[in-house]
PDB file of C-alpha atoms in Angstrom:
ATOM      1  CA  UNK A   1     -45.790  16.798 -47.849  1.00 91.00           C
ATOM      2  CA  UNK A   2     -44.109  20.142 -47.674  1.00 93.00           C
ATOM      3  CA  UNK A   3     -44.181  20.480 -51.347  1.00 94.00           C
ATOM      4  CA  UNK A   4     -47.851  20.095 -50.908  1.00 95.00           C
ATOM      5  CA  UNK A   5     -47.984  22.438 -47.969  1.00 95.00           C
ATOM      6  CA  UNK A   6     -46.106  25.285 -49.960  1.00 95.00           C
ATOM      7  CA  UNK A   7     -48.355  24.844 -52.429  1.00 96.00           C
ATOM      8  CA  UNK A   8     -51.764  25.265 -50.298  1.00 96.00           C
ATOM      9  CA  UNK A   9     -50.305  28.520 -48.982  1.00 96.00           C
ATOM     10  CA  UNK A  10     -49.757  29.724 -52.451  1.00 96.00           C
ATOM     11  CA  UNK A  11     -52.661  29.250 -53.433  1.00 96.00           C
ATOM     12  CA  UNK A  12     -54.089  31.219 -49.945  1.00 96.00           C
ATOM     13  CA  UNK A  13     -52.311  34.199 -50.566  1.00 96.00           C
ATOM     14  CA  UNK A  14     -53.318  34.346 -54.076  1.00 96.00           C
ATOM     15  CA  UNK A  15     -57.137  34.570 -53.109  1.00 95.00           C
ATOM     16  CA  UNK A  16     -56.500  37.169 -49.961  1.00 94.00           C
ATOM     17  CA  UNK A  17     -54.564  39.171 -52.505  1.00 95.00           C
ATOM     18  CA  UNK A  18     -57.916  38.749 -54.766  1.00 94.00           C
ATOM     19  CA  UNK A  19     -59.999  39.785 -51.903  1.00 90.00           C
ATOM     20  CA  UNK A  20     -58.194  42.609 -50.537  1.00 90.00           C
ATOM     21  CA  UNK A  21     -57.951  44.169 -54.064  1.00 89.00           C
ATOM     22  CA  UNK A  22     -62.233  43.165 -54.625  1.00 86.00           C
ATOM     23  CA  UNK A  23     -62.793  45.230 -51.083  1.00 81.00           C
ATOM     24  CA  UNK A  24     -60.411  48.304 -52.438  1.00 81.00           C
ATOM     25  CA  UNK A  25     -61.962  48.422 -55.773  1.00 82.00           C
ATOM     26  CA  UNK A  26     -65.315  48.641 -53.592  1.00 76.00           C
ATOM     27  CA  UNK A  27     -64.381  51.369 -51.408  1.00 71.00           C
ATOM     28  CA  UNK A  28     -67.053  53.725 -51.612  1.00 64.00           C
ATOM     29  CA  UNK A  29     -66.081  57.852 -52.855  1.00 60.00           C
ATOM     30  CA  UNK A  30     -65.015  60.266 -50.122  1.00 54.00           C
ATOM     31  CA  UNK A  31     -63.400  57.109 -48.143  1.00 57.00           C
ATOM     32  CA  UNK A  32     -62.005  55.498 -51.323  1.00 57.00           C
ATOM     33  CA  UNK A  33     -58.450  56.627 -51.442  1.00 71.00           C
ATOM     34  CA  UNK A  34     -57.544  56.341 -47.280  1.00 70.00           C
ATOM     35  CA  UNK A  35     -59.082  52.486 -47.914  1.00 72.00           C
ATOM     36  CA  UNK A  36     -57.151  52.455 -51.253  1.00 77.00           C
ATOM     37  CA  UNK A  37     -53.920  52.554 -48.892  1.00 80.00           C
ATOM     38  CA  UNK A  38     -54.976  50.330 -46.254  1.00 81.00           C
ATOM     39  CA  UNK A  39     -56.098  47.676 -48.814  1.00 85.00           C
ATOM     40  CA  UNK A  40     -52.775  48.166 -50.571  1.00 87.00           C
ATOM     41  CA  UNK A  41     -50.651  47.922 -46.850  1.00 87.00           C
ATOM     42  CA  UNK A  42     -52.178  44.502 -46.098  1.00 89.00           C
ATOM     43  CA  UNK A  43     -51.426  43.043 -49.983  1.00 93.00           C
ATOM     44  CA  UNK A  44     -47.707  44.312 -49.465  1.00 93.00           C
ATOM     45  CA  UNK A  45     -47.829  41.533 -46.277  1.00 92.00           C
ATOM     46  CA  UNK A  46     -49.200  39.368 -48.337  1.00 95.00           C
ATOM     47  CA  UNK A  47     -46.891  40.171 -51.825  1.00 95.00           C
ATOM     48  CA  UNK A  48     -43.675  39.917 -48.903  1.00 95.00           C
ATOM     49  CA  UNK A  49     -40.851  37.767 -50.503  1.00 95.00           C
ATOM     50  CA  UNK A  50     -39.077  37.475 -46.921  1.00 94.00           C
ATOM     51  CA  UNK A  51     -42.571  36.703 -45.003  1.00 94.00           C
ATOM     52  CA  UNK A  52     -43.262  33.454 -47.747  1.00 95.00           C
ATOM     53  CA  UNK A  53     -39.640  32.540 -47.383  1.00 96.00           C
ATOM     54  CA  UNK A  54     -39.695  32.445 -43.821  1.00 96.00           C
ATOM     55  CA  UNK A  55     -43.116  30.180 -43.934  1.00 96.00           C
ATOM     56  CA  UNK A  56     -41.950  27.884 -46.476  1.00 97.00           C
ATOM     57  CA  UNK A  57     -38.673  27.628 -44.521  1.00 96.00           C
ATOM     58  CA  UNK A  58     -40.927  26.543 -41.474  1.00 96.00           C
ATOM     59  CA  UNK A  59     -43.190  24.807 -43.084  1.00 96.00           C
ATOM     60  CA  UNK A  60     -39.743  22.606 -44.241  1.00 95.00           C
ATOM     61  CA  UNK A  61     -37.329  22.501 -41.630  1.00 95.00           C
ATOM     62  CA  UNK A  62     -40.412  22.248 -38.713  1.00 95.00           C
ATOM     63  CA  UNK A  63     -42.581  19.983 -40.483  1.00 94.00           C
ATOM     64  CA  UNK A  64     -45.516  22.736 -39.699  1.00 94.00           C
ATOM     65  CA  UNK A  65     -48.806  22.690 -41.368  1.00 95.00           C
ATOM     66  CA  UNK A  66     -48.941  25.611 -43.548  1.00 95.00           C
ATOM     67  CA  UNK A  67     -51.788  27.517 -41.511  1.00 95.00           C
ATOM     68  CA  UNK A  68     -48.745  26.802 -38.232  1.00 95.00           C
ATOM     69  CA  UNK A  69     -46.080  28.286 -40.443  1.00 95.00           C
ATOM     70  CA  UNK A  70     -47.531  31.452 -41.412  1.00 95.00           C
ATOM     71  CA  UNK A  71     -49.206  32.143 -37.816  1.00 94.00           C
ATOM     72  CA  UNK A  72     -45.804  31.478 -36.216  1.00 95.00           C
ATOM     73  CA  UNK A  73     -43.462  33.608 -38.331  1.00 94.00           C
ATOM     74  CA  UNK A  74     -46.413  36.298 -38.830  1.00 93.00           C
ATOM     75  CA  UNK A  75     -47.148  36.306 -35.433  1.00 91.00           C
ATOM     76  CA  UNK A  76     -42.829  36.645 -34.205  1.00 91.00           C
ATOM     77  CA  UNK A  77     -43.523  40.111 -36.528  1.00 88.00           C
ATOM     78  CA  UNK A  78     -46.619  41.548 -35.304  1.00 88.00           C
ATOM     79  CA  UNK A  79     -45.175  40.751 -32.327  1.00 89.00           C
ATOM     80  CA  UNK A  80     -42.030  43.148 -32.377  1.00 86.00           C
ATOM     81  CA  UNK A  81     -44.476  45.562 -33.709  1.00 88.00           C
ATOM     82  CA  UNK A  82     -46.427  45.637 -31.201  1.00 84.00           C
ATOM     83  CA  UNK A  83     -44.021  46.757 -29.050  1.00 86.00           C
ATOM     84  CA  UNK A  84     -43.469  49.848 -30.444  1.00 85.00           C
ATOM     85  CA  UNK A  85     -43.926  53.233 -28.872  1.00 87.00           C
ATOM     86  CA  UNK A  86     -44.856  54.520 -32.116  1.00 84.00           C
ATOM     87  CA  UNK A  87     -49.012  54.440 -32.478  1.00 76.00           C
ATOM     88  CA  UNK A  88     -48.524  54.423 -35.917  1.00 75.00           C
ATOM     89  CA  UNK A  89     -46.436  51.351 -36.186  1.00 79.00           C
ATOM     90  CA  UNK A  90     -48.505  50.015 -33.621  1.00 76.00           C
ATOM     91  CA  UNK A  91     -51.877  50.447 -36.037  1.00 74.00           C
ATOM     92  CA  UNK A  92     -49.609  48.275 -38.618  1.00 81.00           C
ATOM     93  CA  UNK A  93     -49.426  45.211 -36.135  1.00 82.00           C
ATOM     94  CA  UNK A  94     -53.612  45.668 -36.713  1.00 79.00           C
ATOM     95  CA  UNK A  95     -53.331  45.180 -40.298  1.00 83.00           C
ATOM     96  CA  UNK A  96     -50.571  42.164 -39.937  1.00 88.00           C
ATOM     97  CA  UNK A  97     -53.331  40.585 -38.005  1.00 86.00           C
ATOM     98  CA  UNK A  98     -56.171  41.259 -40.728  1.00 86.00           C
ATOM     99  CA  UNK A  99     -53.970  39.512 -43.176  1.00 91.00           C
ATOM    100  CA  UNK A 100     -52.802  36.609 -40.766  1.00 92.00           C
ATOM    101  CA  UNK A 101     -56.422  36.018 -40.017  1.00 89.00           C
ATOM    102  CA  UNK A 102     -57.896  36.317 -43.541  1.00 91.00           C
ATOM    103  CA  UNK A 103     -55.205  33.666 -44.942  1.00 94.00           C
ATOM    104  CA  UNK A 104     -55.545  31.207 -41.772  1.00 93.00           C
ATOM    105  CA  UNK A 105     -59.168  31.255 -42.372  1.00 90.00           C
ATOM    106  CA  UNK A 106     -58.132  30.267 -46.181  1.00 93.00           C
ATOM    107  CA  UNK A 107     -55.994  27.981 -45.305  1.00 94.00           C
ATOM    108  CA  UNK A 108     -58.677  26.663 -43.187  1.00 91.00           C
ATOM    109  CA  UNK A 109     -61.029  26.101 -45.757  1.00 87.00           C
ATOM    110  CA  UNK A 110     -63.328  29.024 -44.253  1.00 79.00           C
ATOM    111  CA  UNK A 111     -62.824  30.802 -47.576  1.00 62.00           C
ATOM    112  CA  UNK A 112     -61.973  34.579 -48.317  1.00 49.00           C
ATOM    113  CA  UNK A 113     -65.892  35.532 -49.361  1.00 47.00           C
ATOM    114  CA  UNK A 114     -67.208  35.026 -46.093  1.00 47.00           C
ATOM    115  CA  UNK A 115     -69.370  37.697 -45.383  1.00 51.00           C
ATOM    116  CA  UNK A 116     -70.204  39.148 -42.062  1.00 58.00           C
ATOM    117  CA  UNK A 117     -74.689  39.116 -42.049  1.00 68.00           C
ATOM    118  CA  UNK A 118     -76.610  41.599 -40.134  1.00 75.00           C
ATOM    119  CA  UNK A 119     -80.287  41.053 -40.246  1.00 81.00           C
ATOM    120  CA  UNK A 120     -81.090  43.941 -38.030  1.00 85.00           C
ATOM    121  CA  UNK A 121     -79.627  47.470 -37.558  1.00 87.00           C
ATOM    122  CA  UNK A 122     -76.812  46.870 -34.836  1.00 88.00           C
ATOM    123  CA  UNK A 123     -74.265  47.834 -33.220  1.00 90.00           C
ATOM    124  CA  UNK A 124     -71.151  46.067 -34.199  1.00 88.00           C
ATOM    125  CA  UNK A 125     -68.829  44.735 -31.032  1.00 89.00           C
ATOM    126  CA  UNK A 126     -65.626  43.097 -31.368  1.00 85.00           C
ATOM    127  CA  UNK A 127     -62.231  43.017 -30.071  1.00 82.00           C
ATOM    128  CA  UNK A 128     -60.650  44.300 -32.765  1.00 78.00           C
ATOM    129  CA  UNK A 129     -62.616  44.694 -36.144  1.00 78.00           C
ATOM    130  CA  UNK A 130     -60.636  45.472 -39.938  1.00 75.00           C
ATOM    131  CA  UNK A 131     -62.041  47.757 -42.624  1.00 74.00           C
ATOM    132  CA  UNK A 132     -62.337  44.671 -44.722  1.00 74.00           C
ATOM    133  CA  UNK A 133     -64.263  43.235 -41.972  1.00 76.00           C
ATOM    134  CA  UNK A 134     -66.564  46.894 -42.052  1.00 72.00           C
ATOM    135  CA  UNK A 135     -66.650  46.561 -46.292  1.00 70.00           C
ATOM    136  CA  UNK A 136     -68.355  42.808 -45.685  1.00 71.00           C
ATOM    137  CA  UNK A 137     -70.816  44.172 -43.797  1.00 70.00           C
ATOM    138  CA  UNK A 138     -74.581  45.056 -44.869  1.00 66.00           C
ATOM    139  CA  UNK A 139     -75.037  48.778 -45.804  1.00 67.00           C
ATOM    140  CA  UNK A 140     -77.461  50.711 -43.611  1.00 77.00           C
ATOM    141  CA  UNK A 141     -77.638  48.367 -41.069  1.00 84.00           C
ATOM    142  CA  UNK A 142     -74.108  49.465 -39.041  1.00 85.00           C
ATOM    143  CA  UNK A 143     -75.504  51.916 -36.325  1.00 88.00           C
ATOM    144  CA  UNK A 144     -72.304  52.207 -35.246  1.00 88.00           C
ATOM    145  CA  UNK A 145     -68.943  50.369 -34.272  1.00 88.00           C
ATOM    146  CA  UNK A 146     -66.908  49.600 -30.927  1.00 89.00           C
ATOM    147  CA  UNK A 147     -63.504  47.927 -30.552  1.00 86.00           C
ATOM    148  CA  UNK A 148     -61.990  46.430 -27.365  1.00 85.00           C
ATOM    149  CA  UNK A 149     -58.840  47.190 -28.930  1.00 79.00           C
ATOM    150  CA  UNK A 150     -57.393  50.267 -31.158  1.00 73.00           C
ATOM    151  CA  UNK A 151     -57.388  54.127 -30.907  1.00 67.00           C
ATOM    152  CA  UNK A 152     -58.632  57.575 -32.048  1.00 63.00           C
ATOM    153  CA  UNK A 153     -55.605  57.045 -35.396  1.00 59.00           C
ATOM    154  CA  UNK A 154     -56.870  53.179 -35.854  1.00 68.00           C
ATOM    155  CA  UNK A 155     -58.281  52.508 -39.388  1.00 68.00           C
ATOM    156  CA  UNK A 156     -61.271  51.447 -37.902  1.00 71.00           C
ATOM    157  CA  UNK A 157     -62.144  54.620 -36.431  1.00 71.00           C
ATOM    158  CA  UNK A 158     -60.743  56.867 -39.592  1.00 70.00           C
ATOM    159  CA  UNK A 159     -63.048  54.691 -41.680  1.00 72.00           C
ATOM    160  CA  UNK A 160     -66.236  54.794 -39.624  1.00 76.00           C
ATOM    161  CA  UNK A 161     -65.824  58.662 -39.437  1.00 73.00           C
ATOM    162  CA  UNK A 162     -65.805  58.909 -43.023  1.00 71.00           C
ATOM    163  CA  UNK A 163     -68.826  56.425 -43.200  1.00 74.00           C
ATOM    164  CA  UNK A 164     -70.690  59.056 -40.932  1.00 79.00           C
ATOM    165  CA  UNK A 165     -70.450  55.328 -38.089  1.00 83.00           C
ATOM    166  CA  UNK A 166     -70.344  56.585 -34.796  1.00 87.00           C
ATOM    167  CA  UNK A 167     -67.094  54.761 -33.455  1.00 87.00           C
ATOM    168  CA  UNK A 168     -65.324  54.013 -29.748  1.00 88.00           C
ATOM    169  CA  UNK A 169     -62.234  52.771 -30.493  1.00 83.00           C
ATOM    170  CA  UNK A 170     -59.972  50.964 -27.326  1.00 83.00           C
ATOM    171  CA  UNK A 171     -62.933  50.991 -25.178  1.00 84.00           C
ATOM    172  CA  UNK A 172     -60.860  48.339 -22.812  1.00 81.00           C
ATOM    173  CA  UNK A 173     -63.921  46.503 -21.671  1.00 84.00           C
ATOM    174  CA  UNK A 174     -64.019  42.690 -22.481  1.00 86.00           C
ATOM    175  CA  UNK A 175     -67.115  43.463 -25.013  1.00 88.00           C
ATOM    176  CA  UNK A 176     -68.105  39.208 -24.535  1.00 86.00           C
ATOM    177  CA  UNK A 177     -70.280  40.198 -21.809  1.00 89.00           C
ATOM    178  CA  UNK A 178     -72.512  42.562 -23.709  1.00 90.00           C
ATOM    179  CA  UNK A 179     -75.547  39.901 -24.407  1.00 89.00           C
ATOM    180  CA  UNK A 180     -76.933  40.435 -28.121  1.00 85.00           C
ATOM    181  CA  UNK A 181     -79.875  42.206 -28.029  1.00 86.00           C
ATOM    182  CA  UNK A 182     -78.548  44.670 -25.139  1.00 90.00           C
ATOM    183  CA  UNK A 183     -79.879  48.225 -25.882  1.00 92.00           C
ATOM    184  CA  UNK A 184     -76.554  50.455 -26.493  1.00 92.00           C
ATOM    185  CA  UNK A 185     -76.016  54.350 -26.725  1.00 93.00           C
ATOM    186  CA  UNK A 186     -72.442  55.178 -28.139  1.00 92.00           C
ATOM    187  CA  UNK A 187     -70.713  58.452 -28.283  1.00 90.00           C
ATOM    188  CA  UNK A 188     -68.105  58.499 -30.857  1.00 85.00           C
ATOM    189  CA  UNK A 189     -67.357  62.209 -29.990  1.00 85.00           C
ATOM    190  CA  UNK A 190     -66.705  61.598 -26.416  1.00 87.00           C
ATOM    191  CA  UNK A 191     -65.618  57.872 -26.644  1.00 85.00           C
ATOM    192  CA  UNK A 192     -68.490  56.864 -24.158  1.00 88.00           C
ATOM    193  CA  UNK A 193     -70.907  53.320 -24.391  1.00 91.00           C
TER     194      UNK A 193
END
């Protein structure tokens, strides 16, 4: 029912709001306060009156599963943003996505305290990658971290310089065809892998 449905998403931003204030109460010293206002960018997506509005109003008028709702009328956003010119607004569509992710996967059942395992050190490769997705991850076993997507102002690559992680950011290169286990050397100075 929608009632049901409205409910269910409720509850889903409730625990990513939980989460992303766990992960900035977590952020270590020096890095603290830049994750502070990351952390507190993506639960002001989530806290959004008009985003939950527009959901429920989807979720109502569509007949759209809740997890449909919120990735369509998130997604129409993040969208415009993307378009920007403005790298800075641009880096916002990044977090829109974090948050869109994080509360499909609740919706999903996949739960907010899934946490990323490393069993070895590693390099970390991804298309895109969030600093909550960096704050799941095992200490001391992150060599370093590259992105298909995002730049030299991304969060991802502000965070892993305070870390002391070697970072490429944008490297453009459709990173699925790196097999696991391939021996990388990464230049965060230079952007070179």
């Amino acid at each position: 029912t929608v009632e049901s449905e409205c409910v269910r998403l409720d509850a889903a931003l409730a625990a990513v709001r939980e989460e992303l204030l766990r992960f900035k109460k977590k952020s270590p010293g020096s890095v603290g306060s830049a994750l502070a206002k990351i952390f507190d960018a993506q639960v002001m997506i989530v806290d959004d009156p008009s985003i939950c509005a527009h959901v429920k109003d989807a979720i109502g008028t569509k007949r759209l599963a809740a997890e449909s709702a919120f990735a369509r009328v998130v997604g129409d956003a993040q969208k415009a943003i993307e378009r920007s010119p403005d790298p800075y607004l641009r880096e916002m569509a990044n977090d829109i996505e974090a948050v869109k992710t994080r509360v499909i996967n609740q919706l999903m059942g996949h739960g907010a305290d899934s946490e990323h395992h490393l069993s070895l050190p590693s390099i970390v490769l991804a298309n895109t990658i969030t600093p909550a997705d960096i704050m799941s991850l095992r200490k001391g076993l992150v060599l370093g971290v590259v992105t298909q997507t995002g730049g030299q102002i991304s969060h991802v690559a502000l965070l892993a310089k305070s870390l002391g992680i070697p970072a490429v950011a944008g490297l453009g290169v459709d990173l699925r065809t790196v097999r696991p286990s391939t021996r990388l050397v990464i230049d965060g100075f230079s952007g070179a892998v």
